[in-house]
């Protein structure tokens, strides 16, 4: 399996990202221990010179990290015909015990990488490196997670055997099975429908408050993360049923297939992009009083808030269209 082009690309990307973040992590330790902008020492000047190079390196590495999440799912989906019983990425990821843990860690690093890029963008708008400690502290959290992900991904792809029998998505997300996927599939639509619309309404209301009064940025960030979780659970519980036009098919990965118009990619892209933008609004909240960001920060938070609201509405518009046009009625 390692000779598969997608697997090779994933291993290459993870190796490069790990190397770049490992180097940047050492620089981050120096920043946290020795950074003093009031000092004119040689150490401080050297740190200031290197921080531009390292920040550029990290920004590029994290963009690759975010894209690798989609490549990982795409590759797992493309490998499903190598296993007995697999119909999509759900079966490929279940081929050994490292597939789903890798996916979950990749999701976490994707969100944190997006927040780091938001902090970095805001930091470059101030003349006195106003967020340099915050973004390097976050980098120190990201480095071990990315290294863990690289290890899990290697164990996953190295352990793939073509003769392994795995489970299909109908079994993994079927009711009556003891698993997280089956539990999400078993969530009753009569509960998930009001939950989805309630969280969406709360997110939009909080977004309006942030845009009009610049208040409630932290609750808005929490709601953006809640919308990601509730919308993903709703996809498995009842939205996917309309898209498949089948009352028993709950798989979140078959949405990536051609017969469903690859609708999963814009849906998951909107959810992740909205969550990153919303979390970025909350991550910038503690720095609203920084004088060097007094002009730039409100504009950045406003753009991020608009992006979160627009992506949530885009997700709702797409799934709403499928639900209206679907022949299935629940």
PDB file of C-alpha atoms in Angstrom:
ATOM      1  CA  UNK A   1       0.000   0.000   0.000  1.00  0.00           C
ATOM      2  CA  UNK A   2       2.918   2.364   0.630  1.00  0.00           C
ATOM      3  CA  UNK A   3       3.527   2.575  -3.145  1.00  0.00           C
ATOM      4  CA  UNK A   4       0.082   4.134  -3.652  1.00  0.00           C
ATOM      5  CA  UNK A   5       0.531   7.745  -4.926  1.00  0.00           C
ATOM      6  CA  UNK A   6      -1.800   9.159  -2.294  1.00  0.00           C
ATOM      7  CA  UNK A   7      -0.014   7.336   0.507  1.00  0.00           C
ATOM      8  CA  UNK A   8       3.383   8.513  -0.754  1.00  0.00           C
ATOM      9  CA  UNK A   9       2.108  12.100  -0.893  1.00  0.00           C
ATOM     10  CA  UNK A  10       0.766  11.833   2.651  1.00  0.00           C
ATOM     11  CA  UNK A  11       4.020  10.409   4.003  1.00  0.00           C
ATOM     12  CA  UNK A  12       6.066  13.053   2.194  1.00  0.00           C
ATOM     13  CA  UNK A  13       3.805  15.861   3.443  1.00  0.00           C
ATOM     14  CA  UNK A  14       3.829  14.588   7.030  1.00  0.00           C
ATOM     15  CA  UNK A  15       7.602  14.155   6.975  1.00  0.00           C
ATOM     16  CA  UNK A  16       8.174  17.685   5.681  1.00  0.00           C
ATOM     17  CA  UNK A  17       5.674  19.244   8.089  1.00  0.00           C
ATOM     18  CA  UNK A  18       7.188  17.368  11.029  1.00  0.00           C
ATOM     19  CA  UNK A  19      10.698  18.502  10.117  1.00  0.00           C
ATOM     20  CA  UNK A  20       9.676  22.128   9.630  1.00  0.00           C
ATOM     21  CA  UNK A  21       7.631  22.254  12.831  1.00  0.00           C
ATOM     22  CA  UNK A  22      10.357  20.439  14.773  1.00  0.00           C
ATOM     23  CA  UNK A  23      12.837  23.135  13.764  1.00  0.00           C
ATOM     24  CA  UNK A  24      10.294  25.877  14.473  1.00  0.00           C
ATOM     25  CA  UNK A  25       9.503  24.324  17.855  1.00  0.00           C
ATOM     26  CA  UNK A  26      13.071  24.829  19.020  1.00  0.00           C
ATOM     27  CA  UNK A  27      12.866  28.460  17.938  1.00  0.00           C
ATOM     28  CA  UNK A  28       9.546  28.776  19.803  1.00  0.00           C
ATOM     29  CA  UNK A  29      11.200  27.607  23.031  1.00  0.00           C
ATOM     30  CA  UNK A  30      13.832  30.328  22.622  1.00  0.00           C
ATOM     31  CA  UNK A  31      11.107  32.900  21.974  1.00  0.00           C
ATOM     32  CA  UNK A  32       9.186  31.916  25.107  1.00  0.00           C
ATOM     33  CA  UNK A  33      12.335  32.007  27.286  1.00  0.00           C
ATOM     34  CA  UNK A  34      14.411  34.855  25.879  1.00  0.00           C
ATOM     35  CA  UNK A  35      12.164  37.244  23.928  1.00  0.00           C
ATOM     36  CA  UNK A  36      12.422  40.821  25.273  1.00  0.00           C
ATOM     37  CA  UNK A  37      11.517  43.533  22.794  1.00  0.00           C
ATOM     38  CA  UNK A  38      12.875  46.253  25.107  1.00  0.00           C
ATOM     39  CA  UNK A  39      16.326  44.721  24.978  1.00  0.00           C
ATOM     40  CA  UNK A  40      18.832  45.660  22.311  1.00  0.00           C
ATOM     41  CA  UNK A  41      21.009  42.615  22.982  1.00  0.00           C
ATOM     42  CA  UNK A  42      22.496  40.471  20.256  1.00  0.00           C
ATOM     43  CA  UNK A  43      20.261  37.579  21.316  1.00  0.00           C
ATOM     44  CA  UNK A  44      17.117  39.666  20.868  1.00  0.00           C
ATOM     45  CA  UNK A  45      18.227  40.983  17.484  1.00  0.00           C
ATOM     46  CA  UNK A  46      18.985  37.441  16.342  1.00  0.00           C
ATOM     47  CA  UNK A  47      15.536  36.264  17.485  1.00  0.00           C
ATOM     48  CA  UNK A  48      13.853  39.134  15.632  1.00  0.00           C
ATOM     49  CA  UNK A  49      15.727  38.277  12.428  1.00  0.00           C
ATOM     50  CA  UNK A  50      14.923  34.578  12.644  1.00  0.00           C
ATOM     51  CA  UNK A  51      11.270  34.991  13.565  1.00  0.00           C
ATOM     52  CA  UNK A  52      10.364  36.178  10.047  1.00  0.00           C
ATOM     53  CA  UNK A  53      11.940  33.100   8.454  1.00  0.00           C
ATOM     54  CA  UNK A  54      10.488  30.700  11.014  1.00  0.00           C
ATOM     55  CA  UNK A  55       6.991  32.210  10.856  1.00  0.00           C
ATOM     56  CA  UNK A  56       6.980  31.934   7.057  1.00  0.00           C
ATOM     57  CA  UNK A  57       8.145  28.332   7.348  1.00  0.00           C
ATOM     58  CA  UNK A  58       5.435  27.476   9.877  1.00  0.00           C
ATOM     59  CA  UNK A  59       2.691  29.222   7.875  1.00  0.00           C
ATOM     60  CA  UNK A  60       3.504  27.158   4.780  1.00  0.00           C
ATOM     61  CA  UNK A  61       3.794  23.955   6.819  1.00  0.00           C
ATOM     62  CA  UNK A  62       0.392  24.502   8.413  1.00  0.00           C
ATOM     63  CA  UNK A  63      -1.307  25.176   5.096  1.00  0.00           C
ATOM     64  CA  UNK A  64       0.050  21.785   3.966  1.00  0.00           C
ATOM     65  CA  UNK A  65      -1.167  20.318   7.258  1.00  0.00           C
ATOM     66  CA  UNK A  66      -4.725  21.538   6.664  1.00  0.00           C
ATOM     67  CA  UNK A  67      -4.784  20.270   3.080  1.00  0.00           C
ATOM     68  CA  UNK A  68      -3.407  16.901   4.191  1.00  0.00           C
ATOM     69  CA  UNK A  69      -6.644  16.223   6.105  1.00  0.00           C
ATOM     70  CA  UNK A  70      -8.595  16.203   2.846  1.00  0.00           C
ATOM     71  CA  UNK A  71      -5.851  14.221   1.094  1.00  0.00           C
ATOM     72  CA  UNK A  72      -5.958  11.634   3.884  1.00  0.00           C
ATOM     73  CA  UNK A  73      -9.711  11.119   3.536  1.00  0.00           C
ATOM     74  CA  UNK A  74      -9.483  11.157  -0.267  1.00  0.00           C
ATOM     75  CA  UNK A  75      -6.705   8.540  -0.205  1.00  0.00           C
ATOM     76  CA  UNK A  76      -8.532   6.337   2.306  1.00  0.00           C
ATOM     77  CA  UNK A  77     -11.592   6.490   0.090  1.00  0.00           C
ATOM     78  CA  UNK A  78      -9.527   5.557  -2.969  1.00  0.00           C
ATOM     79  CA  UNK A  79      -8.057   2.529  -1.171  1.00  0.00           C
ATOM     80  CA  UNK A  80     -11.407   0.965  -0.297  1.00  0.00           C
ATOM     81  CA  UNK A  81     -11.378  -1.402  -3.285  1.00  0.00           C
ATOM     82  CA  UNK A  82      -8.197  -3.002  -1.897  1.00  0.00           C
ATOM     83  CA  UNK A  83     -10.046  -4.494   1.083  1.00  0.00           C
ATOM     84  CA  UNK A  84     -12.683  -7.169   1.304  1.00  0.00           C
ATOM     85  CA  UNK A  85     -15.926  -5.663   2.562  1.00  0.00           C
ATOM     86  CA  UNK A  86     -14.991  -1.959   2.304  1.00  0.00           C
ATOM     87  CA  UNK A  87     -17.277   0.312   0.271  1.00  0.00           C
ATOM     88  CA  UNK A  88     -15.683   3.685   1.042  1.00  0.00           C
ATOM     89  CA  UNK A  89     -13.215   5.418   3.383  1.00  0.00           C
ATOM     90  CA  UNK A  90     -15.186   4.129   6.389  1.00  0.00           C
ATOM     91  CA  UNK A  91     -14.040   0.567   5.652  1.00  0.00           C
ATOM     92  CA  UNK A  92     -10.471   1.589   4.750  1.00  0.00           C
ATOM     93  CA  UNK A  93     -10.041   3.476   8.030  1.00  0.00           C
ATOM     94  CA  UNK A  94     -11.340   0.453   9.937  1.00  0.00           C
ATOM     95  CA  UNK A  95      -8.809  -1.866   8.268  1.00  0.00           C
ATOM     96  CA  UNK A  96      -6.607  -1.559  11.353  1.00  0.00           C
ATOM     97  CA  UNK A  97      -6.650   0.194  14.712  1.00  0.00           C
ATOM     98  CA  UNK A  98      -4.834   3.365  13.595  1.00  0.00           C
ATOM     99  CA  UNK A  99      -7.132   4.729  10.869  1.00  0.00           C
ATOM    100  CA  UNK A 100      -9.759   6.535  12.929  1.00  0.00           C
ATOM    101  CA  UNK A 101      -7.303   7.783  15.606  1.00  0.00           C
ATOM    102  CA  UNK A 102      -5.239   9.325  12.787  1.00  0.00           C
ATOM    103  CA  UNK A 103      -8.337  11.001  11.376  1.00  0.00           C
ATOM    104  CA  UNK A 104      -9.318  12.471  14.770  1.00  0.00           C
ATOM    105  CA  UNK A 105      -5.822  13.816  15.463  1.00  0.00           C
ATOM    106  CA  UNK A 106      -5.677  15.272  11.940  1.00  0.00           C
ATOM    107  CA  UNK A 107      -8.980  17.046  12.572  1.00  0.00           C
ATOM    108  CA  UNK A 108      -7.636  18.556  15.801  1.00  0.00           C
ATOM    109  CA  UNK A 109      -4.368  19.710  14.239  1.00  0.00           C
ATOM    110  CA  UNK A 110      -6.308  21.162  11.297  1.00  0.00           C
ATOM    111  CA  UNK A 111      -8.360  23.378  13.632  1.00  0.00           C
ATOM    112  CA  UNK A 112      -5.334  24.450  15.665  1.00  0.00           C
ATOM    113  CA  UNK A 113      -3.316  25.115  12.514  1.00  0.00           C
ATOM    114  CA  UNK A 114      -6.072  27.400  11.246  1.00  0.00           C
ATOM    115  CA  UNK A 115      -6.129  29.322  14.537  1.00  0.00           C
ATOM    116  CA  UNK A 116      -2.334  29.685  14.405  1.00  0.00           C
ATOM    117  CA  UNK A 117      -2.580  31.170  10.902  1.00  0.00           C
ATOM    118  CA  UNK A 118      -5.171  33.671  12.182  1.00  0.00           C
ATOM    119  CA  UNK A 119      -2.900  34.689  15.071  1.00  0.00           C
ATOM    120  CA  UNK A 120       0.063  34.988  12.718  1.00  0.00           C
ATOM    121  CA  UNK A 121      -1.887  37.197  10.323  1.00  0.00           C
ATOM    122  CA  UNK A 122      -2.911  39.509  13.175  1.00  0.00           C
ATOM    123  CA  UNK A 123       0.635  39.535  14.545  1.00  0.00           C
ATOM    124  CA  UNK A 124       2.020  40.793  11.244  1.00  0.00           C
ATOM    125  CA  UNK A 125      -0.375  43.781  11.401  1.00  0.00           C
ATOM    126  CA  UNK A 126       1.285  45.167  14.565  1.00  0.00           C
ATOM    127  CA  UNK A 127       4.697  46.825  14.561  1.00  0.00           C
ATOM    128  CA  UNK A 128       5.745  45.417  17.958  1.00  0.00           C
ATOM    129  CA  UNK A 129       5.086  41.665  17.502  1.00  0.00           C
ATOM    130  CA  UNK A 130       1.954  41.853  19.709  1.00  0.00           C
ATOM    131  CA  UNK A 131       1.027  38.160  19.450  1.00  0.00           C
ATOM    132  CA  UNK A 132       4.445  36.582  19.179  1.00  0.00           C
ATOM    133  CA  UNK A 133       4.300  34.769  22.526  1.00  0.00           C
ATOM    134  CA  UNK A 134       0.726  33.587  21.993  1.00  0.00           C
ATOM    135  CA  UNK A 135       1.364  32.135  18.560  1.00  0.00           C
ATOM    136  CA  UNK A 136       4.587  30.428  19.651  1.00  0.00           C
ATOM    137  CA  UNK A 137       2.857  28.973  22.714  1.00  0.00           C
ATOM    138  CA  UNK A 138       0.235  27.527  20.371  1.00  0.00           C
ATOM    139  CA  UNK A 139       3.017  26.244  18.133  1.00  0.00           C
ATOM    140  CA  UNK A 140       4.509  24.358  21.089  1.00  0.00           C
ATOM    141  CA  UNK A 141       1.124  22.658  21.505  1.00  0.00           C
ATOM    142  CA  UNK A 142       0.919  21.847  17.808  1.00  0.00           C
ATOM    143  CA  UNK A 143       4.363  20.273  17.446  1.00  0.00           C
ATOM    144  CA  UNK A 144       3.746  17.157  19.608  1.00  0.00           C
ATOM    145  CA  UNK A 145       0.290  16.709  18.085  1.00  0.00           C
ATOM    146  CA  UNK A 146       1.697  16.783  14.550  1.00  0.00           C
ATOM    147  CA  UNK A 147       4.451  14.338  15.536  1.00  0.00           C
ATOM    148  CA  UNK A 148       1.810  12.061  17.087  1.00  0.00           C
ATOM    149  CA  UNK A 149      -0.247  12.286  13.925  1.00  0.00           C
ATOM    150  CA  UNK A 150       2.786  11.420  11.789  1.00  0.00           C
ATOM    151  CA  UNK A 151       3.422   8.357  13.956  1.00  0.00           C
ATOM    152  CA  UNK A 152      -0.230   7.222  13.853  1.00  0.00           C
ATOM    153  CA  UNK A 153      -0.433   7.760  10.111  1.00  0.00           C
ATOM    154  CA  UNK A 154       2.717   5.706   9.558  1.00  0.00           C
ATOM    155  CA  UNK A 155       1.367   2.887  11.721  1.00  0.00           C
ATOM    156  CA  UNK A 156      -1.889   3.039   9.750  1.00  0.00           C
ATOM    157  CA  UNK A 157      -0.443   2.882   6.242  1.00  0.00           C
ATOM    158  CA  UNK A 158       2.345   0.454   7.218  1.00  0.00           C
ATOM    159  CA  UNK A 159      -0.254  -1.884   8.716  1.00  0.00           C
ATOM    160  CA  UNK A 160      -2.552  -1.978   5.690  1.00  0.00           C
ATOM    161  CA  UNK A 161      -2.799  -5.448   4.182  1.00  0.00           C
ATOM    162  CA  UNK A 162      -4.753  -6.114   1.013  1.00  0.00           C
ATOM    163  CA  UNK A 163      -6.052  -9.457   2.241  1.00  0.00           C
ATOM    164  CA  UNK A 164      -7.634  -8.029   5.375  1.00  0.00           C
ATOM    165  CA  UNK A 165     -11.408  -8.274   5.704  1.00  0.00           C
ATOM    166  CA  UNK A 166     -12.913  -5.089   7.064  1.00  0.00           C
ATOM    167  CA  UNK A 167     -16.392  -3.721   7.704  1.00  0.00           C
ATOM    168  CA  UNK A 168     -18.520  -1.740   5.291  1.00  0.00           C
ATOM    169  CA  UNK A 169     -20.019   1.612   6.213  1.00  0.00           C
ATOM    170  CA  UNK A 170     -23.463   0.054   6.495  1.00  0.00           C
ATOM    171  CA  UNK A 171     -22.132  -2.067   9.341  1.00  0.00           C
ATOM    172  CA  UNK A 172     -19.951   0.600  10.995  1.00  0.00           C
ATOM    173  CA  UNK A 173     -22.770   3.166  11.063  1.00  0.00           C
ATOM    174  CA  UNK A 174     -25.578   0.689  11.477  1.00  0.00           C
ATOM    175  CA  UNK A 175     -27.817   0.828  14.490  1.00  0.00           C
ATOM    176  CA  UNK A 176     -27.285  -1.807  17.139  1.00  0.00           C
ATOM    177  CA  UNK A 177     -23.485  -1.707  16.942  1.00  0.00           C
ATOM    178  CA  UNK A 178     -21.382  -0.535  19.895  1.00  0.00           C
ATOM    179  CA  UNK A 179     -19.371   2.301  18.324  1.00  0.00           C
ATOM    180  CA  UNK A 180     -19.307   6.101  18.115  1.00  0.00           C
ATOM    181  CA  UNK A 181     -20.492   6.028  14.485  1.00  0.00           C
ATOM    182  CA  UNK A 182     -23.420   3.778  15.325  1.00  0.00           C
ATOM    183  CA  UNK A 183     -24.299   5.963  18.317  1.00  0.00           C
ATOM    184  CA  UNK A 184     -24.352   9.082  16.089  1.00  0.00           C
ATOM    185  CA  UNK A 185     -26.414   7.239  13.480  1.00  0.00           C
ATOM    186  CA  UNK A 186     -28.851   6.260  16.201  1.00  0.00           C
ATOM    187  CA  UNK A 187     -29.504   9.842  17.317  1.00  0.00           C
ATOM    188  CA  UNK A 188     -33.215  10.406  16.638  1.00  0.00           C
ATOM    189  CA  UNK A 189     -34.033  13.052  13.970  1.00  0.00           C
ATOM    190  CA  UNK A 190     -36.776  14.471  16.195  1.00  0.00           C
ATOM    191  CA  UNK A 191     -33.981  15.478  18.582  1.00  0.00           C
ATOM    192  CA  UNK A 192     -31.253  16.394  16.079  1.00  0.00           C
ATOM    193  CA  UNK A 193     -33.426  18.633  13.867  1.00  0.00           C
ATOM    194  CA  UNK A 194     -34.236  21.164  16.606  1.00  0.00           C
ATOM    195  CA  UNK A 195     -30.686  20.885  17.921  1.00  0.00           C
ATOM    196  CA  UNK A 196     -29.248  21.760  14.494  1.00  0.00           C
ATOM    197  CA  UNK A 197     -31.555  24.726  13.899  1.00  0.00           C
ATOM    198  CA  UNK A 198     -31.142  25.975  17.473  1.00  0.00           C
ATOM    199  CA  UNK A 199     -27.343  26.006  17.296  1.00  0.00           C
ATOM    200  CA  UNK A 200     -27.459  27.665  13.870  1.00  0.00           C
ATOM    201  CA  UNK A 201     -29.823  30.366  15.164  1.00  0.00           C
ATOM    202  CA  UNK A 202     -27.639  30.932  18.233  1.00  0.00           C
ATOM    203  CA  UNK A 203     -24.521  31.183  16.044  1.00  0.00           C
ATOM    204  CA  UNK A 204     -26.157  33.740  13.751  1.00  0.00           C
ATOM    205  CA  UNK A 205     -27.430  35.763  16.721  1.00  0.00           C
ATOM    206  CA  UNK A 206     -23.988  35.741  18.342  1.00  0.00           C
ATOM    207  CA  UNK A 207     -22.426  36.747  15.020  1.00  0.00           C
ATOM    208  CA  UNK A 208     -24.813  39.688  14.774  1.00  0.00           C
ATOM    209  CA  UNK A 209     -23.841  40.781  18.281  1.00  0.00           C
ATOM    210  CA  UNK A 210     -20.127  40.624  17.412  1.00  0.00           C
ATOM    211  CA  UNK A 211     -20.630  42.576  14.188  1.00  0.00           C
ATOM    212  CA  UNK A 212     -22.851  45.273  15.699  1.00  0.00           C
ATOM    213  CA  UNK A 213     -21.371  45.764  19.158  1.00  0.00           C
ATOM    214  CA  UNK A 214     -18.054  43.878  19.159  1.00  0.00           C
ATOM    215  CA  UNK A 215     -19.305  41.851  22.132  1.00  0.00           C
ATOM    216  CA  UNK A 216     -19.579  38.135  22.779  1.00  0.00           C
ATOM    217  CA  UNK A 217     -16.543  37.047  20.779  1.00  0.00           C
ATOM    218  CA  UNK A 218     -15.744  34.109  23.065  1.00  0.00           C
ATOM    219  CA  UNK A 219     -19.339  32.723  23.096  1.00  0.00           C
ATOM    220  CA  UNK A 220     -19.332  33.141  19.312  1.00  0.00           C
ATOM    221  CA  UNK A 221     -16.167  31.038  19.073  1.00  0.00           C
ATOM    222  CA  UNK A 222     -17.688  28.352  21.304  1.00  0.00           C
ATOM    223  CA  UNK A 223     -20.863  28.321  19.200  1.00  0.00           C
ATOM    224  CA  UNK A 224     -18.853  27.957  15.979  1.00  0.00           C
ATOM    225  CA  UNK A 225     -17.229  24.837  17.423  1.00  0.00           C
ATOM    226  CA  UNK A 226     -20.626  23.608  18.638  1.00  0.00           C
ATOM    227  CA  UNK A 227     -22.059  24.113  15.161  1.00  0.00           C
ATOM    228  CA  UNK A 228     -19.265  21.970  13.700  1.00  0.00           C
ATOM    229  CA  UNK A 229     -20.066  19.154  16.139  1.00  0.00           C
ATOM    230  CA  UNK A 230     -23.861  19.349  15.845  1.00  0.00           C
ATOM    231  CA  UNK A 231     -23.823  19.712  12.043  1.00  0.00           C
ATOM    232  CA  UNK A 232     -21.479  16.714  11.679  1.00  0.00           C
ATOM    233  CA  UNK A 233     -23.717  14.648  13.987  1.00  0.00           C
ATOM    234  CA  UNK A 234     -26.782  15.812  12.038  1.00  0.00           C
ATOM    235  CA  UNK A 235     -25.167  14.729   8.766  1.00  0.00           C
ATOM    236  CA  UNK A 236     -24.843  11.215  10.147  1.00  0.00           C
ATOM    237  CA  UNK A 237     -28.169  11.191  11.969  1.00  0.00           C
ATOM    238  CA  UNK A 238     -30.620  12.496   9.353  1.00  0.00           C
ATOM    239  CA  UNK A 239     -29.221  14.867   6.689  1.00  0.00           C
ATOM    240  CA  UNK A 240     -27.298  12.131   4.900  1.00  0.00           C
ATOM    241  CA  UNK A 241     -30.475  10.069   4.619  1.00  0.00           C
ATOM    242  CA  UNK A 242     -32.014  12.750   2.380  1.00  0.00           C
ATOM    243  CA  UNK A 243     -28.892  12.926   0.206  1.00  0.00           C
ATOM    244  CA  UNK A 244     -28.747   9.138  -0.213  1.00  0.00           C
ATOM    245  CA  UNK A 245     -32.544   8.922  -0.447  1.00  0.00           C
ATOM    246  CA  UNK A 246     -32.243   5.870   1.794  1.00  0.00           C
ATOM    247  CA  UNK A 247     -33.664   5.737   5.328  1.00  0.00           C
ATOM    248  CA  UNK A 248     -30.931   3.390   6.605  1.00  0.00           C
ATOM    249  CA  UNK A 249     -27.678   4.754   5.102  1.00  0.00           C
ATOM    250  CA  UNK A 250     -25.828   6.997   7.578  1.00  0.00           C
ATOM    251  CA  UNK A 251     -22.249   6.942   6.219  1.00  0.00           C
ATOM    252  CA  UNK A 252     -20.496  10.362   6.268  1.00  0.00           C
ATOM    253  CA  UNK A 253     -17.866   9.238   3.732  1.00  0.00           C
ATOM    254  CA  UNK A 254     -20.065   8.147   0.823  1.00  0.00           C
ATOM    255  CA  UNK A 255     -20.937  11.857   0.464  1.00  0.00           C
ATOM    256  CA  UNK A 256     -17.508  12.178  -1.177  1.00  0.00           C
ATOM    257  CA  UNK A 257     -18.480   9.921  -4.080  1.00  0.00           C
ATOM    258  CA  UNK A 258     -19.268  10.981  -7.626  1.00  0.00           C
ATOM    259  CA  UNK A 259     -22.852   9.660  -7.533  1.00  0.00           C
ATOM    260  CA  UNK A 260     -23.644  12.234  -4.858  1.00  0.00           C
ATOM    261  CA  UNK A 261     -21.918  15.074  -6.708  1.00  0.00           C
ATOM    262  CA  UNK A 262     -18.876  15.078  -4.373  1.00  0.00           C
ATOM    263  CA  UNK A 263     -21.109  17.109  -2.062  1.00  0.00           C
ATOM    264  CA  UNK A 264     -19.097  16.034   0.968  1.00  0.00           C
ATOM    265  CA  UNK A 265     -16.108  18.197   0.004  1.00  0.00           C
ATOM    266  CA  UNK A 266     -17.947  21.574   0.061  1.00  0.00           C
ATOM    267  CA  UNK A 267     -19.914  20.491   3.143  1.00  0.00           C
ATOM    268  CA  UNK A 268     -16.860  19.500   5.170  1.00  0.00           C
ATOM    269  CA  UNK A 269     -14.876  22.445   3.805  1.00  0.00           C
ATOM    270  CA  UNK A 270     -17.599  24.847   4.944  1.00  0.00           C
ATOM    271  CA  UNK A 271     -17.778  23.261   8.398  1.00  0.00           C
ATOM    272  CA  UNK A 272     -14.007  23.309   8.952  1.00  0.00           C
ATOM    273  CA  UNK A 273     -13.557  26.789   7.485  1.00  0.00           C
ATOM    274  CA  UNK A 274     -16.375  28.150   9.625  1.00  0.00           C
ATOM    275  CA  UNK A 275     -15.012  26.548  12.787  1.00  0.00           C
ATOM    276  CA  UNK A 276     -11.502  27.904  12.136  1.00  0.00           C
ATOM    277  CA  UNK A 277     -12.829  31.414  11.462  1.00  0.00           C
ATOM    278  CA  UNK A 278     -15.037  31.337  14.544  1.00  0.00           C
ATOM    279  CA  UNK A 279     -12.260  30.043  16.780  1.00  0.00           C
ATOM    280  CA  UNK A 280     -10.000  32.745  15.337  1.00  0.00           C
ATOM    281  CA  UNK A 281     -12.451  35.417  16.511  1.00  0.00           C
ATOM    282  CA  UNK A 282     -12.274  34.041  20.046  1.00  0.00           C
ATOM    283  CA  UNK A 283      -8.503  33.554  19.956  1.00  0.00           C
ATOM    284  CA  UNK A 284      -8.021  37.252  19.125  1.00  0.00           C
ATOM    285  CA  UNK A 285     -10.363  38.439  21.895  1.00  0.00           C
ATOM    286  CA  UNK A 286      -7.675  38.716  24.637  1.00  0.00           C
ATOM    287  CA  UNK A 287      -5.666  41.110  22.446  1.00  0.00           C
ATOM    288  CA  UNK A 288      -8.353  43.693  21.725  1.00  0.00           C
ATOM    289  CA  UNK A 289      -6.643  46.180  24.043  1.00  0.00           C
ATOM    290  CA  UNK A 290      -3.246  46.077  22.335  1.00  0.00           C
ATOM    291  CA  UNK A 291      -2.473  49.628  21.086  1.00  0.00           C
ATOM    292  CA  UNK A 292      -0.604  48.452  17.991  1.00  0.00           C
ATOM    293  CA  UNK A 293      -3.664  46.411  16.922  1.00  0.00           C
ATOM    294  CA  UNK A 294      -6.283  49.030  17.773  1.00  0.00           C
ATOM    295  CA  UNK A 295      -7.058  49.692  14.107  1.00  0.00           C
ATOM    296  CA  UNK A 296      -6.361  46.315  12.469  1.00  0.00           C
ATOM    297  CA  UNK A 297      -7.899  43.874  14.969  1.00  0.00           C
ATOM    298  CA  UNK A 298     -11.560  44.958  14.701  1.00  0.00           C
ATOM    299  CA  UNK A 299     -11.365  44.587  10.927  1.00  0.00           C
ATOM    300  CA  UNK A 300      -9.829  41.118  11.152  1.00  0.00           C
ATOM    301  CA  UNK A 301     -12.452  39.935  13.648  1.00  0.00           C
ATOM    302  CA  UNK A 302     -15.220  41.400  11.519  1.00  0.00           C
ATOM    303  CA  UNK A 303     -14.006  39.539   8.413  1.00  0.00           C
ATOM    304  CA  UNK A 304     -13.653  36.288  10.371  1.00  0.00           C
ATOM    305  CA  UNK A 305     -17.159  36.683  11.800  1.00  0.00           C
ATOM    306  CA  UNK A 306     -18.613  37.265   8.356  1.00  0.00           C
ATOM    307  CA  UNK A 307     -16.722  34.222   7.068  1.00  0.00           C
ATOM    308  CA  UNK A 308     -18.093  32.029   9.872  1.00  0.00           C
ATOM    309  CA  UNK A 309     -21.671  33.168   9.301  1.00  0.00           C
ATOM    310  CA  UNK A 310     -21.384  32.858   5.504  1.00  0.00           C
ATOM    311  CA  UNK A 311     -19.933  29.334   5.672  1.00  0.00           C
ATOM    312  CA  UNK A 312     -22.605  28.183   8.144  1.00  0.00           C
ATOM    313  CA  UNK A 313     -25.281  29.536   5.816  1.00  0.00           C
ATOM    314  CA  UNK A 314     -23.576  27.916   2.815  1.00  0.00           C
ATOM    315  CA  UNK A 315     -23.614  24.549   4.591  1.00  0.00           C
ATOM    316  CA  UNK A 316     -27.284  25.019   5.476  1.00  0.00           C
ATOM    317  CA  UNK A 317     -28.161  26.094   1.937  1.00  0.00           C
ATOM    318  CA  UNK A 318     -26.519  23.019   0.388  1.00  0.00           C
ATOM    319  CA  UNK A 319     -28.070  20.488   2.768  1.00  0.00           C
ATOM    320  CA  UNK A 320     -31.397  22.328   2.605  1.00  0.00           C
ATOM    321  CA  UNK A 321     -31.453  22.032  -1.181  1.00  0.00           C
ATOM    322  CA  UNK A 322     -30.729  18.290  -0.996  1.00  0.00           C
ATOM    323  CA  UNK A 323     -33.440  17.809   1.630  1.00  0.00           C
ATOM    324  CA  UNK A 324     -36.038  19.690  -0.407  1.00  0.00           C
ATOM    325  CA  UNK A 325     -35.188  17.918  -3.670  1.00  0.00           C
ATOM    326  CA  UNK A 326     -34.802  14.445  -2.142  1.00  0.00           C
ATOM    327  CA  UNK A 327     -37.621  11.961  -2.816  1.00  0.00           C
ATOM    328  CA  UNK A 328     -37.171  10.684   0.741  1.00  0.00           C
ATOM    329  CA  UNK A 329     -39.543  11.973   3.412  1.00  0.00           C
ATOM    330  CA  UNK A 330     -38.915  11.177   7.064  1.00  0.00           C
TER     331      UNK A 330
END
